[in-house]
mmCIF file of C-alpha atoms in Angstrom:
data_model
loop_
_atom_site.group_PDB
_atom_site.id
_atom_site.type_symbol
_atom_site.label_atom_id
_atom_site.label_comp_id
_atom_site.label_asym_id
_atom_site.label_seq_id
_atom_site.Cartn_x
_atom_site.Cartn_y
_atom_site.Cartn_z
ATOM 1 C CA UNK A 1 -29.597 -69.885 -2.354
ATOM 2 C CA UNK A 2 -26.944 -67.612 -1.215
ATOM 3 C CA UNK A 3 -23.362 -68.373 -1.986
ATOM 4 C CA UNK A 4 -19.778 -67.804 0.473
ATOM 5 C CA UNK A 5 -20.108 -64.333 -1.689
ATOM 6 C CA UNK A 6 -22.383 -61.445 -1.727
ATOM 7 C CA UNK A 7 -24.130 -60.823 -4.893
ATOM 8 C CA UNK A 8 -23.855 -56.646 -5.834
ATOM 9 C CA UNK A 9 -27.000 -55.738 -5.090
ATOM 10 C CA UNK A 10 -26.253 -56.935 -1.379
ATOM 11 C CA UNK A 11 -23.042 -55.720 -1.458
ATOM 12 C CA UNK A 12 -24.143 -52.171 -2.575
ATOM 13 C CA UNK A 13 -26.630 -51.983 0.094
ATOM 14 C CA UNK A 14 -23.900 -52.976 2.612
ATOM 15 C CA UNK A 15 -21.120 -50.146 1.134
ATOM 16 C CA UNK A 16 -24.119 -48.130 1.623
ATOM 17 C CA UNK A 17 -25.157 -48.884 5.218
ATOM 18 C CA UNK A 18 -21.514 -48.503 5.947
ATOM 19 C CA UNK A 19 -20.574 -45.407 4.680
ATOM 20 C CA UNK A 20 -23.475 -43.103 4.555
ATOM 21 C CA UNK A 21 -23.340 -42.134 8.903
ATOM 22 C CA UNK A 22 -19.616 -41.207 7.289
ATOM 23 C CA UNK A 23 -21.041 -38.676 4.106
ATOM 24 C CA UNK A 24 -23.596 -37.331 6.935
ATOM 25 C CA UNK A 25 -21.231 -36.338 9.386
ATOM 26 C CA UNK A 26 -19.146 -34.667 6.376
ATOM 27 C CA UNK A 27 -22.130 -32.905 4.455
ATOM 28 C CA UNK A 28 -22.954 -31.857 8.555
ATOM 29 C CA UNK A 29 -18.981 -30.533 8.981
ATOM 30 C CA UNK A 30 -18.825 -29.118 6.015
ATOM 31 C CA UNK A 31 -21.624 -26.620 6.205
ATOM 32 C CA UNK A 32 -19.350 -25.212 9.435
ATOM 33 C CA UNK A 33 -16.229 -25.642 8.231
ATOM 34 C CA UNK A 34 -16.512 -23.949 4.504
ATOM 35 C CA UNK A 35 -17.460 -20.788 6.277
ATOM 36 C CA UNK A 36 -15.125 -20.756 8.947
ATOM 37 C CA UNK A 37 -11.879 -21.466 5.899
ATOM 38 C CA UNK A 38 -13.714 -18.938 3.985
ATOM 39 C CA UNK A 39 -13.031 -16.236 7.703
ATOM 40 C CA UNK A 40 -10.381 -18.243 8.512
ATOM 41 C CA UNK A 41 -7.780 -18.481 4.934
ATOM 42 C CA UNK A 42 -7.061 -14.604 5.245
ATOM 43 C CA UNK A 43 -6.108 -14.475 8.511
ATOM 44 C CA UNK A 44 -4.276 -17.167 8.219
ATOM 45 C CA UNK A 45 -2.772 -15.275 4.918
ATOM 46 C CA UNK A 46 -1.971 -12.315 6.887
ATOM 47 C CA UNK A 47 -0.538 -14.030 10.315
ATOM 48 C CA UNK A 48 1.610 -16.609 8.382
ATOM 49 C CA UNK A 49 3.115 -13.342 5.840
ATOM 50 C CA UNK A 50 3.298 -11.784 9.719
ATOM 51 C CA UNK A 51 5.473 -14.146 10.799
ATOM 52 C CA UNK A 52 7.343 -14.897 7.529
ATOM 53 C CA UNK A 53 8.685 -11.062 7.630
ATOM 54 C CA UNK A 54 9.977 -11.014 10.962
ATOM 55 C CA UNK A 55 11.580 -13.909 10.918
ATOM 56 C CA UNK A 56 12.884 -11.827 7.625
ATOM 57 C CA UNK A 57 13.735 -8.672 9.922
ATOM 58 C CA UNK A 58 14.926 -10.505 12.856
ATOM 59 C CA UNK A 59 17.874 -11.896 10.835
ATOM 60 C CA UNK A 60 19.259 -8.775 10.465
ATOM 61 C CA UNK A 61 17.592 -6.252 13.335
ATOM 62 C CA UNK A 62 16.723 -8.648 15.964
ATOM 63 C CA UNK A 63 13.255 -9.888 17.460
ATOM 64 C CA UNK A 64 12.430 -6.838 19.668
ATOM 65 C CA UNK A 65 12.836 -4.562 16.547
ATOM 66 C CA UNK A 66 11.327 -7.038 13.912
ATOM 67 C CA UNK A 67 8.351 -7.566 15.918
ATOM 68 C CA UNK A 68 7.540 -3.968 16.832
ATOM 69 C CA UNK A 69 8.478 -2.563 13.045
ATOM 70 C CA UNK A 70 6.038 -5.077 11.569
ATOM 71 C CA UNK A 71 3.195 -4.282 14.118
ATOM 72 C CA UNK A 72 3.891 -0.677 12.442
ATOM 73 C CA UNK A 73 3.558 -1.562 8.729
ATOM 74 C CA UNK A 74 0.373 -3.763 9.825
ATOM 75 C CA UNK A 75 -1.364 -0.489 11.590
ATOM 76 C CA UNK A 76 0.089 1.758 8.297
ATOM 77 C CA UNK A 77 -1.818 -1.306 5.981
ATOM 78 C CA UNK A 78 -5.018 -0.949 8.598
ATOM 79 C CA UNK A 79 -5.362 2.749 7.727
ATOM 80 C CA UNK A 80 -5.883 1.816 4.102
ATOM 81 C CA UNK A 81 -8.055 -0.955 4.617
ATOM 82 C CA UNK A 82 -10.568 1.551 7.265
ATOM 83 C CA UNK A 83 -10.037 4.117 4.856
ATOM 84 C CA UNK A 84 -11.261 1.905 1.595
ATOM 85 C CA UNK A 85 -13.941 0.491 3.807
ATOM 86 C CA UNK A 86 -15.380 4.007 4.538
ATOM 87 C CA UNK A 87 -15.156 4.889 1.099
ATOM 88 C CA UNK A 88 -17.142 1.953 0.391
ATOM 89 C CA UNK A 89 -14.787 0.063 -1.589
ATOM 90 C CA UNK A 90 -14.057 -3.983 -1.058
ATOM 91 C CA UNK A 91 -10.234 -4.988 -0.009
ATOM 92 C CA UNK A 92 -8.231 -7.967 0.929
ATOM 93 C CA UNK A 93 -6.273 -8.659 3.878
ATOM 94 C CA UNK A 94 -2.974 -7.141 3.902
ATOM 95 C CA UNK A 95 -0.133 -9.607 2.861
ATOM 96 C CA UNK A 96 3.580 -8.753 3.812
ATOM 97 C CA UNK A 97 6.540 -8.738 1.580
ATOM 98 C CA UNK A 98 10.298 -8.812 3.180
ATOM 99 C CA UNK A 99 11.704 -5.524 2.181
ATOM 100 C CA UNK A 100 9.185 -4.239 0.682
ATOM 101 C CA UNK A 101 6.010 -3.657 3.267
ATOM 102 C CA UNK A 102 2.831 -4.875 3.064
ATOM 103 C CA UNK A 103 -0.355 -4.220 0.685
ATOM 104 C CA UNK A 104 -3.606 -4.541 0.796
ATOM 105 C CA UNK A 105 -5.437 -5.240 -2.656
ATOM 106 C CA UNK A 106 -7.992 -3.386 -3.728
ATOM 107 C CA UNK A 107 -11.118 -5.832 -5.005
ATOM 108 C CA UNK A 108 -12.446 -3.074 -7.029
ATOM 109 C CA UNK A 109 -11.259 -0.035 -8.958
ATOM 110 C CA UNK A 110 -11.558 3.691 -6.680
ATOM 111 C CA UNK A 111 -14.253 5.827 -8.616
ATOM 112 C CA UNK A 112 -11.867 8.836 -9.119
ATOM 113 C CA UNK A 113 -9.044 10.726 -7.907
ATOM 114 C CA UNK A 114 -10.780 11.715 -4.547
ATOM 115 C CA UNK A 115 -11.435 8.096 -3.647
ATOM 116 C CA UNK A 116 -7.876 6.937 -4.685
ATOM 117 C CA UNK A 117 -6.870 10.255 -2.473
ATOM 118 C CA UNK A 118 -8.573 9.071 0.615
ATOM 119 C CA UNK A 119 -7.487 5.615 0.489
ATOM 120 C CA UNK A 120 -3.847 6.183 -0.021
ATOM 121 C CA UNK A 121 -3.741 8.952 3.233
ATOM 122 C CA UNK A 122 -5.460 6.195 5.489
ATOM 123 C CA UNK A 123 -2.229 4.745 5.623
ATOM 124 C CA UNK A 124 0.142 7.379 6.757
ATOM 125 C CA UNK A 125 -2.359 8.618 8.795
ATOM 126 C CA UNK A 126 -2.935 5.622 11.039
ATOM 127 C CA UNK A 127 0.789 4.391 10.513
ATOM 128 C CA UNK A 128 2.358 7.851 11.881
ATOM 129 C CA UNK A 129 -0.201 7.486 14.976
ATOM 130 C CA UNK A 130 1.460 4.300 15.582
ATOM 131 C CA UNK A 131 5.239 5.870 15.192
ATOM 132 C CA UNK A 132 3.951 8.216 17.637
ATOM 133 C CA UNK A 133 2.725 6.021 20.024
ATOM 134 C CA UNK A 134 5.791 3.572 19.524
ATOM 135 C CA UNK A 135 8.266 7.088 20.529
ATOM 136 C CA UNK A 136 6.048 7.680 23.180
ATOM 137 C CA UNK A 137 6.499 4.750 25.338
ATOM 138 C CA UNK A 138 9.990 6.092 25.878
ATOM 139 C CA UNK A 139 9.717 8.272 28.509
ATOM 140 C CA UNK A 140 7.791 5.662 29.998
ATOM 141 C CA UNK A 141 10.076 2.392 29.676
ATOM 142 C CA UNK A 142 13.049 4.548 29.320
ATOM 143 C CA UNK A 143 13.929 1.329 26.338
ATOM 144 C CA UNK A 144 15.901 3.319 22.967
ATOM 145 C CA UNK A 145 14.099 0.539 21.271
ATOM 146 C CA UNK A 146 11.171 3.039 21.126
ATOM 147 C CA UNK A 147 13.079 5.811 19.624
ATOM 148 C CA UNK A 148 14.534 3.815 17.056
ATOM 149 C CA UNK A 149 10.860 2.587 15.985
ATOM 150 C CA UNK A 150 9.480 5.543 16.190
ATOM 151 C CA UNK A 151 12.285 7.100 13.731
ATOM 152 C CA UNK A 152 11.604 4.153 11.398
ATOM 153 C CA UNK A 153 8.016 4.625 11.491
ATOM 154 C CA UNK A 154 8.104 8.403 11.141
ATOM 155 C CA UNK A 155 10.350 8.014 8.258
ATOM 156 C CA UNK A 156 8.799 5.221 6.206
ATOM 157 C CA UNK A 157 5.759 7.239 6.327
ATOM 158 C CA UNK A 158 7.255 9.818 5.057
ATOM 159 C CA UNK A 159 8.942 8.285 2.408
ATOM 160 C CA UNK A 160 5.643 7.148 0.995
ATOM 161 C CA UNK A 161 4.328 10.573 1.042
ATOM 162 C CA UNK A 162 6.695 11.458 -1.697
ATOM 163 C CA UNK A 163 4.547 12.245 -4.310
ATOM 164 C CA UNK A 164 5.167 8.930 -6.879
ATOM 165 C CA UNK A 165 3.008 5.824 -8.007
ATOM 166 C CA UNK A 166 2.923 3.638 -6.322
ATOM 167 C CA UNK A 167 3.843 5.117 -3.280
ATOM 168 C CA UNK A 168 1.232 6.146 -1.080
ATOM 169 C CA UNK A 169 1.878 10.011 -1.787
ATOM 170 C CA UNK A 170 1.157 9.625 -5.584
ATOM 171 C CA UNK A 171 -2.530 8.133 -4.954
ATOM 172 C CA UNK A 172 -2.694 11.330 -2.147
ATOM 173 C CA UNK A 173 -1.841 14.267 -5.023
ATOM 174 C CA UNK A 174 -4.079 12.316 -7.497
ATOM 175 C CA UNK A 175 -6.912 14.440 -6.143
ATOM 176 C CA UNK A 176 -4.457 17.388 -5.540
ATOM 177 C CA UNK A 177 -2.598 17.591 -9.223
ATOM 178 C CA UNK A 178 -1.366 14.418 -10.805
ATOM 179 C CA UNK A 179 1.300 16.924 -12.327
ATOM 180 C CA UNK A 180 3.285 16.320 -8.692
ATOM 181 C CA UNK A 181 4.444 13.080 -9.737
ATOM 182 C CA UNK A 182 6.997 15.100 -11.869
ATOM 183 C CA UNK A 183 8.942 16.205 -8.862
ATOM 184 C CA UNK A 184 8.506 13.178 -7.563
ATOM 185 C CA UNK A 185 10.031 11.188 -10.064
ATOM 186 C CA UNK A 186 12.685 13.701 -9.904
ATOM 187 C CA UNK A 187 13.106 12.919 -6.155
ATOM 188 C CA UNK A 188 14.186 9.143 -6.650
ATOM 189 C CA UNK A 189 15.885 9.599 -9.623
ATOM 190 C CA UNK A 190 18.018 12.335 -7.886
ATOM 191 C CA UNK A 191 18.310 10.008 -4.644
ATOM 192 C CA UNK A 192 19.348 7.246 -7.196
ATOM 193 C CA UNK A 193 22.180 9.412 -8.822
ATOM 194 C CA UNK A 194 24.152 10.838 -5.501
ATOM 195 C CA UNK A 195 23.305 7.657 -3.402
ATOM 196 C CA UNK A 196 24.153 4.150 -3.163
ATOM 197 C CA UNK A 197 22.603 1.894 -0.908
ATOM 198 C CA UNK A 198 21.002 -1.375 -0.019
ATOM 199 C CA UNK A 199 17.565 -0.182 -0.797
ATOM 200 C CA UNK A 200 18.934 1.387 -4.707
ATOM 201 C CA UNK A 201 17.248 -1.731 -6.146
ATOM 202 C CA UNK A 202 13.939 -0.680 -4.156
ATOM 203 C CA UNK A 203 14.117 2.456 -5.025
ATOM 204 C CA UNK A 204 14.641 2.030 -8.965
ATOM 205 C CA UNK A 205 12.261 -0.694 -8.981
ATOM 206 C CA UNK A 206 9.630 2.101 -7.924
ATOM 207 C CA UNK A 207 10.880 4.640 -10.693
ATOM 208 C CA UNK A 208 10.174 1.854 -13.160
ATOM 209 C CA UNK A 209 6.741 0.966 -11.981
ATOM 210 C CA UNK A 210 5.860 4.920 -12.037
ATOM 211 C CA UNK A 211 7.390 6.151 -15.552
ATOM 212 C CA UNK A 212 3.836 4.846 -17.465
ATOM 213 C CA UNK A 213 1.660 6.812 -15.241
ATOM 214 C CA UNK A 214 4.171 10.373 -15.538
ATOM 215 C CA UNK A 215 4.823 9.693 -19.052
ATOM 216 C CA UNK A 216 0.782 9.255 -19.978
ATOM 217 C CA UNK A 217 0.498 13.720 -18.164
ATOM 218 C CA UNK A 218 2.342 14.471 -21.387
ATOM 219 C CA UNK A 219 0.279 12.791 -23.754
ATOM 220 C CA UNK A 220 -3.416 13.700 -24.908
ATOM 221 C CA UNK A 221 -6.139 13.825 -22.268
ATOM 222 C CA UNK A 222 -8.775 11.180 -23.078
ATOM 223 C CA UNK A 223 -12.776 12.348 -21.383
ATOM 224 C CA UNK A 224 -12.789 9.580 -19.181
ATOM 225 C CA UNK A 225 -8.982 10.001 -18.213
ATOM 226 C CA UNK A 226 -9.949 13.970 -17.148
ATOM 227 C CA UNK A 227 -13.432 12.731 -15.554
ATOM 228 C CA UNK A 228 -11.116 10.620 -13.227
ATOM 229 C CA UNK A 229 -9.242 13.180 -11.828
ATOM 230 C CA UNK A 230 -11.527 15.537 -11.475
ATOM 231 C CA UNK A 231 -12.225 17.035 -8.025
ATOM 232 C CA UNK A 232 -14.023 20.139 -6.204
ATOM 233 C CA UNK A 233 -11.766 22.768 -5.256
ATOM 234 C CA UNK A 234 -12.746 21.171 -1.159
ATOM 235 C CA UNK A 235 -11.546 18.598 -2.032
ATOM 236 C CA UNK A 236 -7.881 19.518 -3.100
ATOM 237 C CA UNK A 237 -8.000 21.900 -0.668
ATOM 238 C CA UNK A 238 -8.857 19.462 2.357
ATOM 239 C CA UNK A 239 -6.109 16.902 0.714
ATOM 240 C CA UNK A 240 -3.561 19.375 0.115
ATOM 241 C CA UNK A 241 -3.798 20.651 3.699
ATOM 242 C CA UNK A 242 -3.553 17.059 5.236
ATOM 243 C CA UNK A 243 -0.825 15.833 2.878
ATOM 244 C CA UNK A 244 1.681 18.603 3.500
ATOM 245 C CA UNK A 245 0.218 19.376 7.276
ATOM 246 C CA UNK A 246 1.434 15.604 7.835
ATOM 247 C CA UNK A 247 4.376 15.378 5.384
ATOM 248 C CA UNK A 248 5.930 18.181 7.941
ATOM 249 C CA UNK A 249 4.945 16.484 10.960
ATOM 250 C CA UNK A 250 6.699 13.748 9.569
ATOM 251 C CA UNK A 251 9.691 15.682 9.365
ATOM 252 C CA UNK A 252 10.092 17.697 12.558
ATOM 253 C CA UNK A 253 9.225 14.292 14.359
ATOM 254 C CA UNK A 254 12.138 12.464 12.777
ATOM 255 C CA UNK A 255 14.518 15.653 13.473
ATOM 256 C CA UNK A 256 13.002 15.804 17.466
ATOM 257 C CA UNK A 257 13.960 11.997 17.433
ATOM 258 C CA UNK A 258 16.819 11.921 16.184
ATOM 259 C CA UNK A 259 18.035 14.849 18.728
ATOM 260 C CA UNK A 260 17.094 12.449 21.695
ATOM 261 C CA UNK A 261 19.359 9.455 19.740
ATOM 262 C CA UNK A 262 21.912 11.718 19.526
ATOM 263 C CA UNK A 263 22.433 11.838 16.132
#
């Protein structure tokens, strides 16, 4: 005889009937929507850190400028992640950071010096085409917005050419002679001694992150330590070439630049 309430087993069998088209349709979703948050979380990581930084740049520079001089550090990051993909090495998304760029993390460690070398050129490489490209929509839009990104482009890549870790110049020597970090080091800390500026803090906080690497050159050499930067005499020849070929393009296209802004 069945009573005004369900006994469990009934009621089990009617939680069941209820619910399982519901766990279905979600086992069914879910085998679509894991991979596409799985594609979807870093570009969502690198759009929303996108955004985030010129918002950041736009409260001090404007939209027009804070969109185009992010769309520059995101080509400068894209050399570094075709570079470590050619090299065979697994990388994150870049993520931006107000004031301080982007980055793109490495997933793994570079074999040696040469791999390190390749990876940290990709960068300046792609980012000074982009500089270029930015200064050379001038003569065609006639807008000083152009020149004024490509300045800014031409110089940040330079500035991470000086020859430092973690600046993209002291991965580049690596494979050339670590031993360039010395002048490099002496670069900021001069810059840091005659100048003042908003971007002091930036600067020391970069002489502080390098001193372990320059102080370990002036301690003993352990095998695996030499093995690492170890390189055929191609190699630093090929890196050498492109590292000071472009560290002087760099230069005379900031001084040609400036001459048209009249500086």
């Amino acid at each position: 005889m069945q009573g005004p309430f369900m006994n469990q087993q009934t009621f089990r069998q009617r939680v069941k009937q209820l619910f399982a088209p519901v766990l279905v349709a979600l086992a069914a979703a879910g085998k679509f929507l894991l991979p596409a948050l799985k594609f979807g979380w870093p570009m969502l990581k690198v759009g929303g850190t996108m955004l985030i930084s010129m918002w950041f740049y736009a409260k001090f520079y404007g939209w027009p400028f804070a969109l185009g001089f992010v769309v520059l550090i995101f080509i400068h990051e894209m050399g570094h992640l075709i570079a470590a993909r050619i090299m065979g090495l697994k990388v994150g998304a870049p993520m931006f950071i107000p004031f301080l760029g982007a980055m793109i993390m490495l997933k793994e460690v570079p074999a040696n010096a040469w791999v390190e070398s390749v990876v940290g050129i990709g960068g300046p490489l792609l980012g000074s085409l982009g500089a270029l490209g930015a200064a050379a929509l001038y003569p065609v839009t006639h807008n000083a917005l152009f020149l004024v990104l490509g300045y800014t482009g031409f110089f940040l890549n330079l500035f991470n050419l000086v020859p430092i870790v973690p600046l993209d110049g002291g991965r580049i020597v690596s494979a050339i002679s670590p031993w360039l970090w010395v002048p490099g080091l002496l670069i900021l800390v001069g810059f840091l001694l005659t100048n003042f500026s908003d971007v002091s803090f930036i600067i020391l906080f970069i002489v502080l992150l390098s001193l372990p690497r320059v102080l370990a050159l002036f301690r003993p050499k352990t095998a695996s330590h030499a093995r690492y930067f170890e390189c055929t005499p191609a190699q630093r020849w090929i890196m050498g070439i492109l590292y000071f070929s472009l560290t002087a393009s760099l230069y005379l296209g900031m001084t040609a630049l400036r001459q048209k802004m009249g500086r």
